[in-house]
Amino acid sequence: MTARLDSIAAAHLGRSAAVGMAVTLGALVTASLAVSAAATWHPALAVAAGGGLFAAMTGLMPGTAPPRIVLAMICALLTGYAFCGRGFAYLGFPPAYAGEIVLFAACLLSLRAWQACRRLHPSGYVLLAFLAWCVVRTGPGVLEYGLDALRDAAQWGYAAYAAILAVTLWRLGAMRPLARWYSALLTPLLAWFFLLGLLRAFRPGFQFPDGPTGVPWVIVKSGDVAVHLAGVAAFVALRLHRTFASNPADAWRREWQLWTLWAACFLFYGSQNRGGLLGLTVSLLWLALGLRQGRWGKAAAVGLALIAAFALLNLEIDFGYERKATPEQILENLKSVAGSDNPRMEGTRRWRLEWWRKIVGYTFHGPYFWTGKGFGPNLADEDGFQVTRDRSLRSPHNGHLTILARTGVPGFLLWVGFLLAHGWGLLRAARRWRLAGEPERSRLLLWCFTYWLAATINGASDVYLEGPQGGIWFWCLVGAGQSLLARTRRPSPPAASLAGGSS
């Protein structure tokens, strides 16, 4: 009798939980629509509506949502950005798109879990100081420029994803669920990039059909792909794909498959973008030479075979642009960072450098030293470097100098301080755990560092950090790294090394 009562109570609780989740999801959709409608009238009204709904939803939440639900939402969002790029970013209810909707929902579902992460790495405090300065510089822009200020503020506002992911992984107690998702993503992602490369090669100018917002469903930039190629290469070279594989017995064959697809994608996309190629190259060279980590035998074999095929068969893949997919073009892209004989490549490089010099001039040596120009003004118009007819260009193709131009020297120094502290923290923690006999955790830290470094370098030569398809990925990598750093204590050396040291 007691067992039957327990089963009835469990079924009732299950139905109640299902009803509660349905109510919560319905309320989230309603909240997104309400905030979107309010934003069409005035940004300040949208902020007020969002804050009010956020507070009201607190009472509807009977408890904290399971962290796996929040992690699944974030992973689904990151998958969409990786596969579809800017096309996915435009899904939603304008001006609240997919990134903002998931952010709002994840905040609500994690509302009562913030106390789970009780310790910040020192770089986290520098980040908080930077965000506080950005809030101060954004407030006046919202009143004057409206939605433009909120759009510009997304570059630092997406840092909320770092906090949410760090708290979620802390509640889960490990990085394993995130690493398993990424391991399962490797082959489909590389195959998709390879397919897109073939479409560009055999059907130059091909575009996917327009979505509901009038933007093609898939718009993937070469620089964004290069960042993901850095993350994939680090994951495979560090043998994390073996650790988190669903079928470890098949890891050997899968590794050859991954490196073959990776090499082909590197040829396709590395020949089309300098910034992404530089980030990919520097991050992997740092991992291979500076840290002496990873195994690169299969990658080297596949790469040499590909280069030999192009050399012997005199192959050239034409994407319909001036840059063709050849090993020579990749070398030309790397050399063009310092200067090029190609007039087109040198022209775009010179245009960027002139704009960057002007930003440094009116901040470090001019009237905007302390405050910058704030969030809201169109920097391309203000600085005289607008090149688009619809005035859609707003940032100087350098996310770090965008921060300098908008927040002044104090904000820029806080930003650089955070980047240095975060990167150094990841490397230092990786070394500690390796010496302590914890190779898995050490390799996860190195993977986060390599991926993050490629994104940081790509953000220095492209509008990457300012958009959701790059900015949310960047901040999620920060969150994953911060979750590992928050769990990092000063590990003790393994017993064997202690015994050896005492003899």
Short mmCIF file of C-alpha atoms in Angstrom, two decimals:
data_model
loop_
_atom_site.label_atom_id
_atom_site.label_comp_id
_atom_site.label_asym_id
_atom_site.label_seq_id
_atom_site.Cartn_x
_atom_site.Cartn_y
_atom_site.Cartn_z
CA MET A 1 0.00 0.00 0.00
CA THR A 2 2.81 2.37 0.90
CA ALA A 3 4.61 1.63 -2.37
CA ARG A 4 1.43 2.40 -4.33
CA LEU A 5 0.99 5.71 -2.50
CA ASP A 6 4.61 6.57 -3.23
CA SER A 7 4.14 5.85 -6.95
CA ILE A 8 0.97 7.99 -7.04
CA ALA A 9 2.79 10.84 -5.27
CA ALA A 10 5.72 10.57 -7.68
CA ALA A 11 3.40 10.67 -10.68
CA HIS A 12 1.64 13.70 -9.23
CA LEU A 13 4.94 15.44 -8.63
CA GLY A 14 6.02 14.60 -12.18
CA ARG A 15 2.84 16.11 -13.61
CA SER A 16 3.27 19.18 -11.41
CA ALA A 17 6.84 19.62 -12.59
CA ALA A 18 5.75 19.28 -16.21
CA VAL A 19 2.98 21.84 -15.71
CA GLY A 20 5.40 24.17 -13.95
CA MET A 21 7.93 23.89 -16.77
CA ALA A 22 5.20 24.52 -19.37
CA VAL A 23 4.08 27.62 -17.47
CA THR A 24 7.67 28.79 -17.20
CA LEU A 25 8.37 28.34 -20.91
CA GLY A 26 5.11 30.06 -21.82
CA ALA A 27 6.00 32.94 -19.55
CA LEU A 28 9.45 33.17 -21.15
CA VAL A 29 7.96 33.44 -24.64
CA THR A 30 5.48 36.07 -23.42
CA ALA A 31 8.29 37.99 -21.74
CA SER A 32 10.38 37.99 -24.92
CA LEU A 33 7.46 39.27 -26.97
CA ALA A 34 6.68 41.95 -24.39
CA VAL A 35 10.26 43.18 -24.23
CA SER A 36 10.48 43.21 -28.04
CA ALA A 37 7.27 45.23 -28.29
CA ALA A 38 8.49 47.66 -25.65
CA ALA A 39 11.80 48.11 -27.47
CA THR A 40 9.99 49.28 -30.60
CA TRP A 41 8.72 52.24 -28.60
CA HIS A 42 11.80 53.19 -26.59
CA PRO A 43 14.90 51.32 -25.32
CA ALA A 44 14.41 52.65 -21.79
CA LEU A 45 10.92 51.12 -21.78
CA ALA A 46 12.42 47.81 -22.92
CA VAL A 47 14.92 47.86 -20.04
CA ALA A 48 12.14 48.65 -17.57
CA ALA A 49 9.88 45.93 -19.02
CA GLY A 50 12.67 43.39 -18.96
CA GLY A 51 13.57 44.23 -15.37
CA GLY A 52 9.95 44.06 -14.25
CA LEU A 53 9.34 40.74 -15.94
CA PHE A 54 12.60 39.43 -14.53
CA ALA A 55 11.45 40.30 -11.00
CA ALA A 56 7.93 38.96 -11.59
CA MET A 57 9.25 35.67 -12.93
CA THR A 58 11.12 35.12 -9.68
CA GLY A 59 7.83 34.32 -8.02
CA LEU A 60 6.84 31.87 -10.75
CA MET A 61 9.98 29.82 -10.35
CA PRO A 62 9.34 27.08 -7.75
CA GLY A 63 13.04 26.30 -7.65
CA THR A 64 16.19 26.33 -9.68
CA ALA A 65 16.01 24.62 -13.07
CA PRO A 66 18.29 21.62 -13.55
CA PRO A 67 21.63 22.90 -14.85
CA ARG A 68 21.49 20.50 -17.78
CA ILE A 69 18.49 22.40 -19.17
CA VAL A 70 20.43 25.67 -19.10
CA LEU A 71 23.49 23.98 -20.61
CA ALA A 72 21.36 22.42 -23.36
CA MET A 73 19.93 25.84 -24.26
CA ILE A 74 23.39 27.40 -24.48
CA CYS A 75 24.83 24.48 -26.46
CA ALA A 76 21.92 24.63 -28.91
CA LEU A 77 22.52 28.35 -29.38
CA LEU A 78 26.27 27.88 -29.93
CA THR A 79 25.58 25.09 -32.41
CA GLY A 80 23.28 27.36 -34.41
CA TYR A 81 25.88 30.13 -34.50
CA ALA A 82 28.65 27.71 -35.53
CA PHE A 83 26.65 26.15 -38.38
CA CYS A 84 24.68 29.16 -39.67
CA GLY A 85 26.61 32.22 -38.45
CA ARG A 86 24.86 35.54 -38.91
CA GLY A 87 21.85 33.86 -40.52
CA PHE A 88 21.04 32.18 -37.22
CA ALA A 89 21.72 35.37 -35.27
CA TYR A 90 18.74 37.08 -36.94
CA LEU A 91 16.20 34.50 -35.76
CA GLY A 92 13.79 35.76 -33.14
CA PHE A 93 11.41 38.64 -32.59
CA PRO A 94 13.24 41.81 -33.65
CA PRO A 95 14.86 43.56 -31.91
CA ALA A 96 15.08 40.60 -29.49
CA TYR A 97 16.91 37.88 -31.42
CA ALA A 98 17.94 34.34 -30.55
CA GLY A 99 20.92 35.41 -28.44
CA GLU A 100 18.89 37.83 -26.33
CA ILE A 101 15.96 35.42 -25.90
CA VAL A 102 18.18 32.56 -24.72
CA LEU A 103 20.10 34.95 -22.45
CA PHE A 104 16.88 36.16 -20.81
CA ALA A 105 15.60 32.60 -20.37
CA ALA A 106 18.92 31.30 -19.01
CA CYS A 107 19.07 34.16 -16.49
CA LEU A 108 15.62 33.29 -15.21
CA LEU A 109 16.31 29.57 -15.03
CA SER A 110 19.56 30.24 -13.13
CA LEU A 111 18.09 32.92 -10.90
CA ARG A 112 18.53 31.08 -7.64
CA ALA A 113 21.81 29.41 -8.47
CA TRP A 114 24.22 32.33 -8.40
CA GLN A 115 25.37 31.44 -4.90
CA ALA A 116 26.67 28.13 -6.31
CA CYS A 117 29.87 29.82 -7.46
CA ARG A 118 31.34 31.35 -4.32
CA ARG A 119 34.85 31.99 -5.49
CA LEU A 120 36.04 34.15 -8.34
CA HIS A 121 39.43 33.92 -9.97
CA PRO A 122 41.27 37.28 -9.72
CA SER A 123 40.66 37.86 -13.43
CA GLY A 124 36.94 37.72 -12.66
CA TYR A 125 37.22 40.79 -10.42
CA VAL A 126 39.03 42.68 -13.19
CA LEU A 127 36.19 41.71 -15.54
CA LEU A 128 33.61 43.00 -13.05
CA ALA A 129 35.44 46.34 -12.88
CA PHE A 130 35.50 46.53 -16.69
CA LEU A 131 31.78 45.77 -16.92
CA ALA A 132 30.97 48.39 -14.30
CA TRP A 133 32.85 51.03 -16.32
CA CYS A 134 30.99 49.96 -19.47
CA VAL A 135 27.65 50.37 -17.68
CA VAL A 136 28.62 53.91 -16.73
CA ARG A 137 29.56 54.73 -20.32
CA THR A 138 26.42 53.12 -21.79
CA GLY A 139 23.78 54.89 -19.70
CA PRO A 140 24.00 58.30 -21.39
CA GLY A 141 24.05 56.70 -24.83
CA VAL A 142 20.76 54.85 -24.24
CA LEU A 143 18.95 58.14 -23.59
CA GLU A 144 20.47 59.83 -26.64
CA TYR A 145 20.87 57.07 -29.24
CA GLY A 146 18.28 54.49 -28.18
CA LEU A 147 18.63 51.03 -29.65
CA ASP A 148 21.96 51.87 -31.27
CA ALA A 149 23.52 52.20 -27.82
CA LEU A 150 22.14 48.83 -26.71
CA ARG A 151 23.36 47.26 -29.95
CA ASP A 152 26.87 48.60 -29.38
CA ALA A 153 26.77 47.54 -25.71
CA ALA A 154 26.23 43.92 -26.74
CA GLN A 155 30.01 43.56 -27.04
CA TRP A 156 30.30 43.67 -23.26
CA GLY A 157 26.69 42.72 -22.43
CA TYR A 158 27.20 39.21 -23.75
CA ALA A 159 29.55 38.71 -20.79
CA ALA A 160 26.39 37.55 -19.01
CA TYR A 161 26.83 34.30 -20.93
CA ALA A 162 30.22 33.82 -19.27
CA ALA A 163 28.62 34.16 -15.83
CA ILE A 164 25.70 31.86 -16.65
CA LEU A 165 27.88 29.14 -18.16
CA ALA A 166 30.39 29.33 -15.31
CA VAL A 167 27.61 28.95 -12.73
CA THR A 168 25.97 26.14 -14.72
CA LEU A 169 29.19 24.15 -15.03
CA TRP A 170 29.89 24.76 -11.35
CA ARG A 171 26.49 23.28 -10.47
CA LEU A 172 27.14 20.29 -12.70
CA GLY A 173 30.43 19.76 -10.93
CA ALA A 174 32.51 19.19 -14.06
CA MET A 175 33.21 20.22 -17.64
CA ARG A 176 32.40 16.75 -18.91
CA PRO A 177 28.89 17.47 -20.28
CA LEU A 178 30.18 20.45 -22.26
CA ALA A 179 33.19 18.48 -23.52
CA ARG A 180 30.98 15.55 -24.58
CA TRP A 181 28.72 17.92 -26.54
CA TYR A 182 31.72 19.43 -28.29
CA SER A 183 33.20 16.01 -29.05
CA ALA A 184 29.94 14.96 -30.71
CA LEU A 185 29.92 18.23 -32.68
CA LEU A 186 33.37 17.77 -34.25
CA THR A 187 32.59 15.59 -37.29
CA PRO A 188 29.27 17.25 -38.29
CA LEU A 189 30.79 20.72 -37.93
CA LEU A 190 33.87 19.96 -40.05
CA ALA A 191 31.74 18.16 -42.65
CA TRP A 192 29.43 21.20 -42.83
CA PHE A 193 32.33 23.61 -43.27
CA PHE A 194 33.76 21.34 -45.97
CA LEU A 195 30.40 21.28 -47.77
CA LEU A 196 30.16 25.08 -47.62
CA GLY A 197 33.68 25.30 -49.04
CA LEU A 198 32.72 23.06 -51.96
CA LEU A 199 29.61 25.17 -52.61
CA ARG A 200 31.75 28.31 -52.73
CA ALA A 201 34.23 26.63 -55.06
CA PHE A 202 31.82 25.11 -57.58
CA ARG A 203 29.03 27.69 -57.32
CA PRO A 204 30.70 31.06 -56.72
CA GLY A 205 28.31 33.62 -55.31
CA PHE A 206 25.91 30.95 -54.02
CA GLN A 207 23.56 32.15 -51.27
CA PHE A 208 21.10 30.22 -49.13
CA PRO A 209 17.41 31.20 -49.25
CA ASP A 210 16.29 34.12 -47.14
CA GLY A 211 14.86 33.49 -43.70
CA PRO A 212 11.84 35.19 -42.11
CA THR A 213 13.83 38.37 -41.45
CA GLY A 214 15.01 38.71 -45.05
CA VAL A 215 18.54 37.49 -44.22
CA PRO A 216 19.84 34.21 -45.73
CA TRP A 217 19.60 31.24 -43.40
CA VAL A 218 23.36 30.64 -43.55
CA ILE A 219 26.02 33.38 -43.57
CA VAL A 220 29.31 31.93 -42.32
CA LYS A 221 32.41 34.13 -42.38
CA SER A 222 35.84 32.68 -43.06
CA GLY A 223 37.32 34.30 -39.96
CA ASP A 224 34.67 32.71 -37.72
CA VAL A 225 35.39 29.29 -39.27
CA ALA A 226 39.12 29.75 -38.62
CA VAL A 227 38.43 30.29 -34.91
CA HIS A 228 36.42 27.06 -34.78
CA LEU A 229 39.17 25.24 -36.66
CA ALA A 230 41.60 26.29 -33.92
CA GLY A 231 39.27 24.88 -31.26
CA VAL A 232 38.77 21.63 -33.15
CA ALA A 233 42.50 21.16 -33.78
CA ALA A 234 43.35 21.78 -30.12
CA PHE A 235 40.64 19.37 -28.97
CA VAL A 236 41.90 16.60 -31.25
CA ALA A 237 45.62 17.25 -30.74
CA LEU A 238 45.15 17.13 -26.96
CA ARG A 239 43.31 13.82 -27.47
CA LEU A 240 40.21 15.07 -25.71
CA HIS A 241 38.14 13.54 -28.51
CA ARG A 242 39.32 10.16 -27.24
CA THR A 243 38.56 10.98 -23.61
CA PHE A 244 35.01 12.14 -24.35
CA ALA A 245 34.21 9.91 -27.34
CA SER A 246 30.93 8.02 -27.35
CA ASN A 247 32.77 5.07 -28.96
CA PRO A 248 36.43 5.07 -27.84
CA ALA A 249 37.18 1.92 -29.86
CA ASP A 250 36.59 3.88 -33.07
CA ALA A 251 38.81 6.82 -32.05
CA TRP A 252 41.77 5.90 -34.29
CA ARG A 253 39.74 5.89 -37.53
CA ARG A 254 37.81 8.96 -36.44
CA GLU A 255 41.04 10.87 -35.81
CA TRP A 256 42.23 10.36 -39.40
CA GLN A 257 38.81 11.43 -40.62
CA LEU A 258 38.83 14.58 -38.50
CA TRP A 259 42.32 15.66 -39.58
CA THR A 260 41.49 15.09 -43.26
CA LEU A 261 38.36 17.23 -43.05
CA TRP A 262 40.22 19.80 -40.98
CA ALA A 263 43.05 20.15 -43.49
CA ALA A 264 40.60 20.64 -46.37
CA CYS A 265 38.69 23.29 -44.37
CA PHE A 266 41.96 25.00 -43.45
CA LEU A 267 42.81 25.28 -47.14
CA PHE A 268 39.36 26.63 -48.03
CA TYR A 269 39.03 29.24 -45.29
CA GLY A 270 42.64 30.03 -44.43
CA SER A 271 43.11 31.37 -47.95
CA GLN A 272 40.17 33.77 -47.62
CA ASN A 273 40.77 35.64 -44.36
CA ARG A 274 43.91 37.06 -42.77
CA GLY A 275 42.69 37.75 -39.25
CA GLY A 276 41.17 34.34 -38.67
CA LEU A 277 44.20 32.65 -40.22
CA LEU A 278 46.53 34.59 -37.94
CA GLY A 279 44.53 33.65 -34.84
CA LEU A 280 44.40 30.02 -35.90
CA THR A 281 48.13 29.87 -36.66
CA VAL A 282 49.35 31.70 -33.56
CA SER A 283 47.15 29.74 -31.15
CA LEU A 284 48.15 26.35 -32.58
CA LEU A 285 51.85 27.25 -32.79
CA TRP A 286 51.66 28.34 -29.16
CA LEU A 287 50.11 25.01 -28.24
CA ALA A 288 52.54 22.93 -30.31
CA LEU A 289 55.81 24.79 -29.77
CA GLY A 290 55.43 27.08 -26.78
CA LEU A 291 53.61 24.59 -24.58
CA ARG A 292 54.85 21.41 -26.30
CA GLN A 293 51.41 19.90 -25.91
CA GLY A 294 49.39 17.72 -28.25
CA ARG A 295 50.15 15.10 -30.85
CA TRP A 296 50.40 16.36 -34.40
CA GLY A 297 51.68 13.36 -36.40
CA LYS A 298 48.43 12.67 -38.26
CA ALA A 299 47.81 16.37 -38.86
CA ALA A 300 51.30 16.79 -40.33
CA ALA A 301 50.86 13.71 -42.56
CA VAL A 302 47.51 14.91 -43.92
CA GLY A 303 48.85 18.45 -44.44
CA LEU A 304 51.93 17.28 -46.33
CA ALA A 305 49.81 15.01 -48.52
CA LEU A 306 47.49 17.90 -49.35
CA ILE A 307 50.37 20.24 -50.20
CA ALA A 308 51.99 17.54 -52.38
CA ALA A 309 48.72 17.00 -54.26
CA PHE A 310 48.38 20.71 -55.03
CA ALA A 311 52.02 20.97 -56.08
CA LEU A 312 52.07 17.89 -58.32
CA LEU A 313 48.66 18.47 -59.92
CA ASN A 314 48.98 22.27 -60.03
CA LEU A 315 45.52 22.64 -58.47
CA GLU A 316 43.72 25.92 -57.87
CA ILE A 317 40.28 26.32 -56.31
CA ASP A 318 38.56 29.51 -57.41
CA PHE A 319 35.90 30.92 -55.07
CA GLY A 320 35.01 33.74 -57.41
CA TYR A 321 37.10 36.23 -55.41
CA GLU A 322 40.61 37.50 -55.97
CA ARG A 323 42.00 35.03 -53.43
CA LYS A 324 42.18 31.41 -54.59
CA ALA A 325 42.39 28.40 -52.29
CA THR A 326 46.03 27.34 -52.61
CA PRO A 327 48.89 26.84 -50.14
CA GLU A 328 50.62 29.84 -51.75
CA GLN A 329 47.62 32.07 -50.97
CA ILE A 330 47.71 31.03 -47.32
CA LEU A 331 51.37 32.06 -47.12
CA GLU A 332 50.52 35.33 -48.89
CA ASN A 333 47.79 36.02 -46.33
CA LEU A 334 50.20 35.51 -43.46
CA LYS A 335 52.84 37.76 -45.07
CA SER A 336 50.24 40.43 -45.83
CA VAL A 337 49.77 41.06 -42.09
CA ALA A 338 53.03 43.02 -42.26
CA GLY A 339 52.55 44.25 -45.84
CA SER A 340 51.69 42.96 -49.30
CA ASP A 341 52.36 43.71 -52.95
CA ASN A 342 48.71 42.94 -53.72
CA PRO A 343 47.01 46.38 -54.09
CA ARG A 344 43.64 45.16 -52.83
CA MET A 345 45.03 43.44 -49.74
CA GLU A 346 47.34 46.33 -48.97
CA GLY A 347 44.49 48.81 -49.47
CA THR A 348 42.22 47.22 -46.85
CA ARG A 349 45.18 46.89 -44.47
CA ARG A 350 46.10 50.57 -44.87
CA TRP A 351 42.48 51.68 -44.41
CA ARG A 352 42.26 49.83 -41.10
CA LEU A 353 45.61 51.09 -39.84
CA GLU A 354 44.67 54.70 -40.57
CA TRP A 355 41.42 54.35 -38.64
CA TRP A 356 43.16 52.63 -35.74
CA ARG A 357 45.78 55.39 -35.57
CA LYS A 358 43.02 57.99 -35.41
CA ILE A 359 41.35 56.15 -32.50
CA VAL A 360 44.64 55.99 -30.61
CA GLY A 361 45.17 59.68 -31.34
CA TYR A 362 41.88 60.99 -29.92
CA THR A 363 42.01 58.69 -26.87
CA PHE A 364 45.60 58.38 -25.68
CA HIS A 365 46.55 61.82 -27.01
CA GLY A 366 43.23 63.60 -27.34
CA PRO A 367 40.00 64.77 -25.66
CA TYR A 368 38.46 61.30 -25.24
CA PHE A 369 41.18 59.94 -22.94
CA TRP A 370 38.93 59.37 -19.92
CA THR A 371 35.50 58.72 -21.41
CA GLY A 372 35.81 57.62 -25.02
CA LYS A 373 32.93 58.38 -27.35
CA GLY A 374 30.53 56.10 -25.49
CA PHE A 375 28.08 53.52 -26.79
CA GLY A 376 25.65 54.75 -29.42
CA PRO A 377 27.61 56.90 -31.89
CA ASN A 378 28.46 55.30 -35.22
CA LEU A 379 32.27 55.26 -35.09
CA ALA A 380 32.59 54.94 -38.87
CA ASP A 381 30.56 58.14 -39.35
CA GLU A 382 32.17 59.98 -36.44
CA ASP A 383 35.72 59.15 -37.52
CA GLY A 384 35.15 59.62 -41.26
CA PHE A 385 35.74 56.02 -42.38
CA GLN A 386 32.25 54.98 -43.50
CA VAL A 387 32.39 52.81 -46.64
CA THR A 388 28.85 51.39 -46.85
CA ARG A 389 25.89 53.09 -48.48
CA ASP A 390 23.44 52.09 -45.76
CA ARG A 391 25.89 53.23 -43.04
CA SER A 392 25.80 49.75 -41.50
CA LEU A 393 29.51 49.82 -40.64
CA ARG A 394 29.82 50.92 -37.01
CA SER A 395 33.09 49.46 -35.72
CA PRO A 396 36.73 49.70 -36.88
CA HIS A 397 37.28 45.96 -37.59
CA ASN A 398 39.05 45.62 -34.25
CA GLY A 399 37.01 44.75 -31.18
CA HIS A 400 39.78 45.81 -28.80
CA LEU A 401 40.14 49.26 -30.35
CA THR A 402 36.34 49.55 -30.43
CA ILE A 403 36.48 49.28 -26.65
CA LEU A 404 39.21 51.94 -26.57
CA ALA A 405 37.15 54.28 -28.75
CA ARG A 406 33.96 53.82 -26.72
CA THR A 407 35.24 53.54 -23.14
CA GLY A 408 38.45 55.56 -23.23
CA VAL A 409 41.83 54.58 -21.85
CA PRO A 410 40.51 53.45 -18.40
CA GLY A 411 38.11 50.98 -19.98
CA PHE A 412 40.74 49.79 -22.44
CA LEU A 413 43.29 49.15 -19.67
CA LEU A 414 40.70 47.20 -17.68
CA TRP A 415 39.91 45.15 -20.79
CA VAL A 416 43.56 44.37 -21.53
CA GLY A 417 44.12 43.60 -17.85
CA PHE A 418 41.29 41.10 -17.91
CA LEU A 419 42.56 39.40 -21.07
CA LEU A 420 46.08 39.05 -19.65
CA ALA A 421 44.87 37.84 -16.24
CA HIS A 422 42.45 35.33 -17.75
CA GLY A 423 44.98 33.91 -20.21
CA TRP A 424 47.74 33.70 -17.64
CA GLY A 425 45.35 32.08 -15.16
CA LEU A 426 44.44 29.35 -17.65
CA LEU A 427 48.07 28.57 -18.46
CA ARG A 428 49.16 28.59 -14.84
CA ALA A 429 46.29 26.34 -13.76
CA ALA A 430 47.00 23.93 -16.65
CA ARG A 431 50.61 23.58 -15.53
CA ARG A 432 49.60 23.01 -11.90
CA TRP A 433 47.17 20.24 -12.74
CA ARG A 434 49.63 18.59 -15.11
CA LEU A 435 52.28 18.50 -12.38
CA ALA A 436 49.67 17.19 -9.93
CA GLY A 437 48.93 14.21 -12.16
CA GLU A 438 45.54 15.47 -13.47
CA PRO A 439 46.09 15.43 -17.26
CA GLU A 440 42.41 15.62 -18.21
CA ARG A 441 41.78 18.86 -16.35
CA SER A 442 45.07 20.29 -17.60
CA ARG A 443 44.17 19.51 -21.22
CA LEU A 444 40.72 21.05 -20.83
CA LEU A 445 42.34 24.25 -19.60
CA LEU A 446 44.73 24.26 -22.57
CA TRP A 447 41.84 23.68 -24.96
CA CYS A 448 39.92 26.62 -23.49
CA PHE A 449 43.02 28.78 -23.73
CA THR A 450 43.77 27.89 -27.37
CA TYR A 451 40.18 28.40 -28.50
CA TRP A 452 39.91 31.67 -26.57
CA LEU A 453 43.25 32.94 -27.90
CA ALA A 454 42.19 32.34 -31.51
CA ALA A 455 38.94 34.25 -30.90
CA THR A 456 40.81 37.10 -29.22
CA ILE A 457 43.27 37.48 -32.11
CA ASN A 458 40.52 37.25 -34.73
CA GLY A 459 38.65 39.98 -32.88
CA ALA A 460 41.62 42.28 -33.48
CA SER A 461 41.07 42.37 -37.25
CA ASP A 462 37.37 41.73 -37.79
CA VAL A 463 33.93 42.69 -36.49
CA TYR A 464 33.85 39.50 -34.44
CA LEU A 465 33.41 40.32 -30.77
CA GLU A 466 30.70 42.87 -31.56
CA GLY A 467 28.30 40.33 -33.13
CA PRO A 468 26.46 37.47 -31.40
CA GLN A 469 27.88 34.71 -33.61
CA GLY A 470 31.38 35.62 -32.43
CA GLY A 471 30.79 37.51 -29.20
CA ILE A 472 28.64 34.84 -27.52
CA TRP A 473 31.10 32.11 -28.47
CA PHE A 474 33.94 34.25 -27.06
CA TRP A 475 32.19 34.89 -23.75
CA CYS A 476 31.11 31.25 -23.40
CA LEU A 477 34.76 30.25 -23.77
CA VAL A 478 35.55 32.75 -21.03
CA GLY A 479 32.81 31.22 -18.87
CA ALA A 480 34.11 27.69 -19.42
CA GLY A 481 37.61 28.82 -18.50
CA GLN A 482 36.39 30.69 -15.42
CA SER A 483 34.49 27.61 -14.21
CA LEU A 484 37.72 25.61 -14.38
CA LEU A 485 39.66 28.38 -12.66
CA ALA A 486 37.04 28.69 -9.90
CA ARG A 487 37.53 25.00 -9.15
CA THR A 488 41.29 25.25 -9.23
CA ARG A 489 42.90 24.96 -5.85
CA ARG A 490 46.63 24.62 -5.35
CA PRO A 491 46.84 20.89 -6.15
CA SER A 492 49.21 18.65 -4.27
CA PRO A 493 51.88 16.82 -6.24
CA PRO A 494 51.25 13.11 -6.82
CA ALA A 495 52.45 10.72 -4.17
CA ALA A 496 55.15 9.31 -6.43
CA SER A 497 56.78 12.67 -6.91
CA LEU A 498 56.69 13.33 -3.15
CA ALA A 499 58.37 10.04 -2.49
CA GLY A 500 60.97 10.72 -5.12
CA GLY A 501 61.68 14.15 -3.72
CA SER A 502 62.26 12.84 -0.19
CA SER A 503 64.65 10.06 -1.14
#
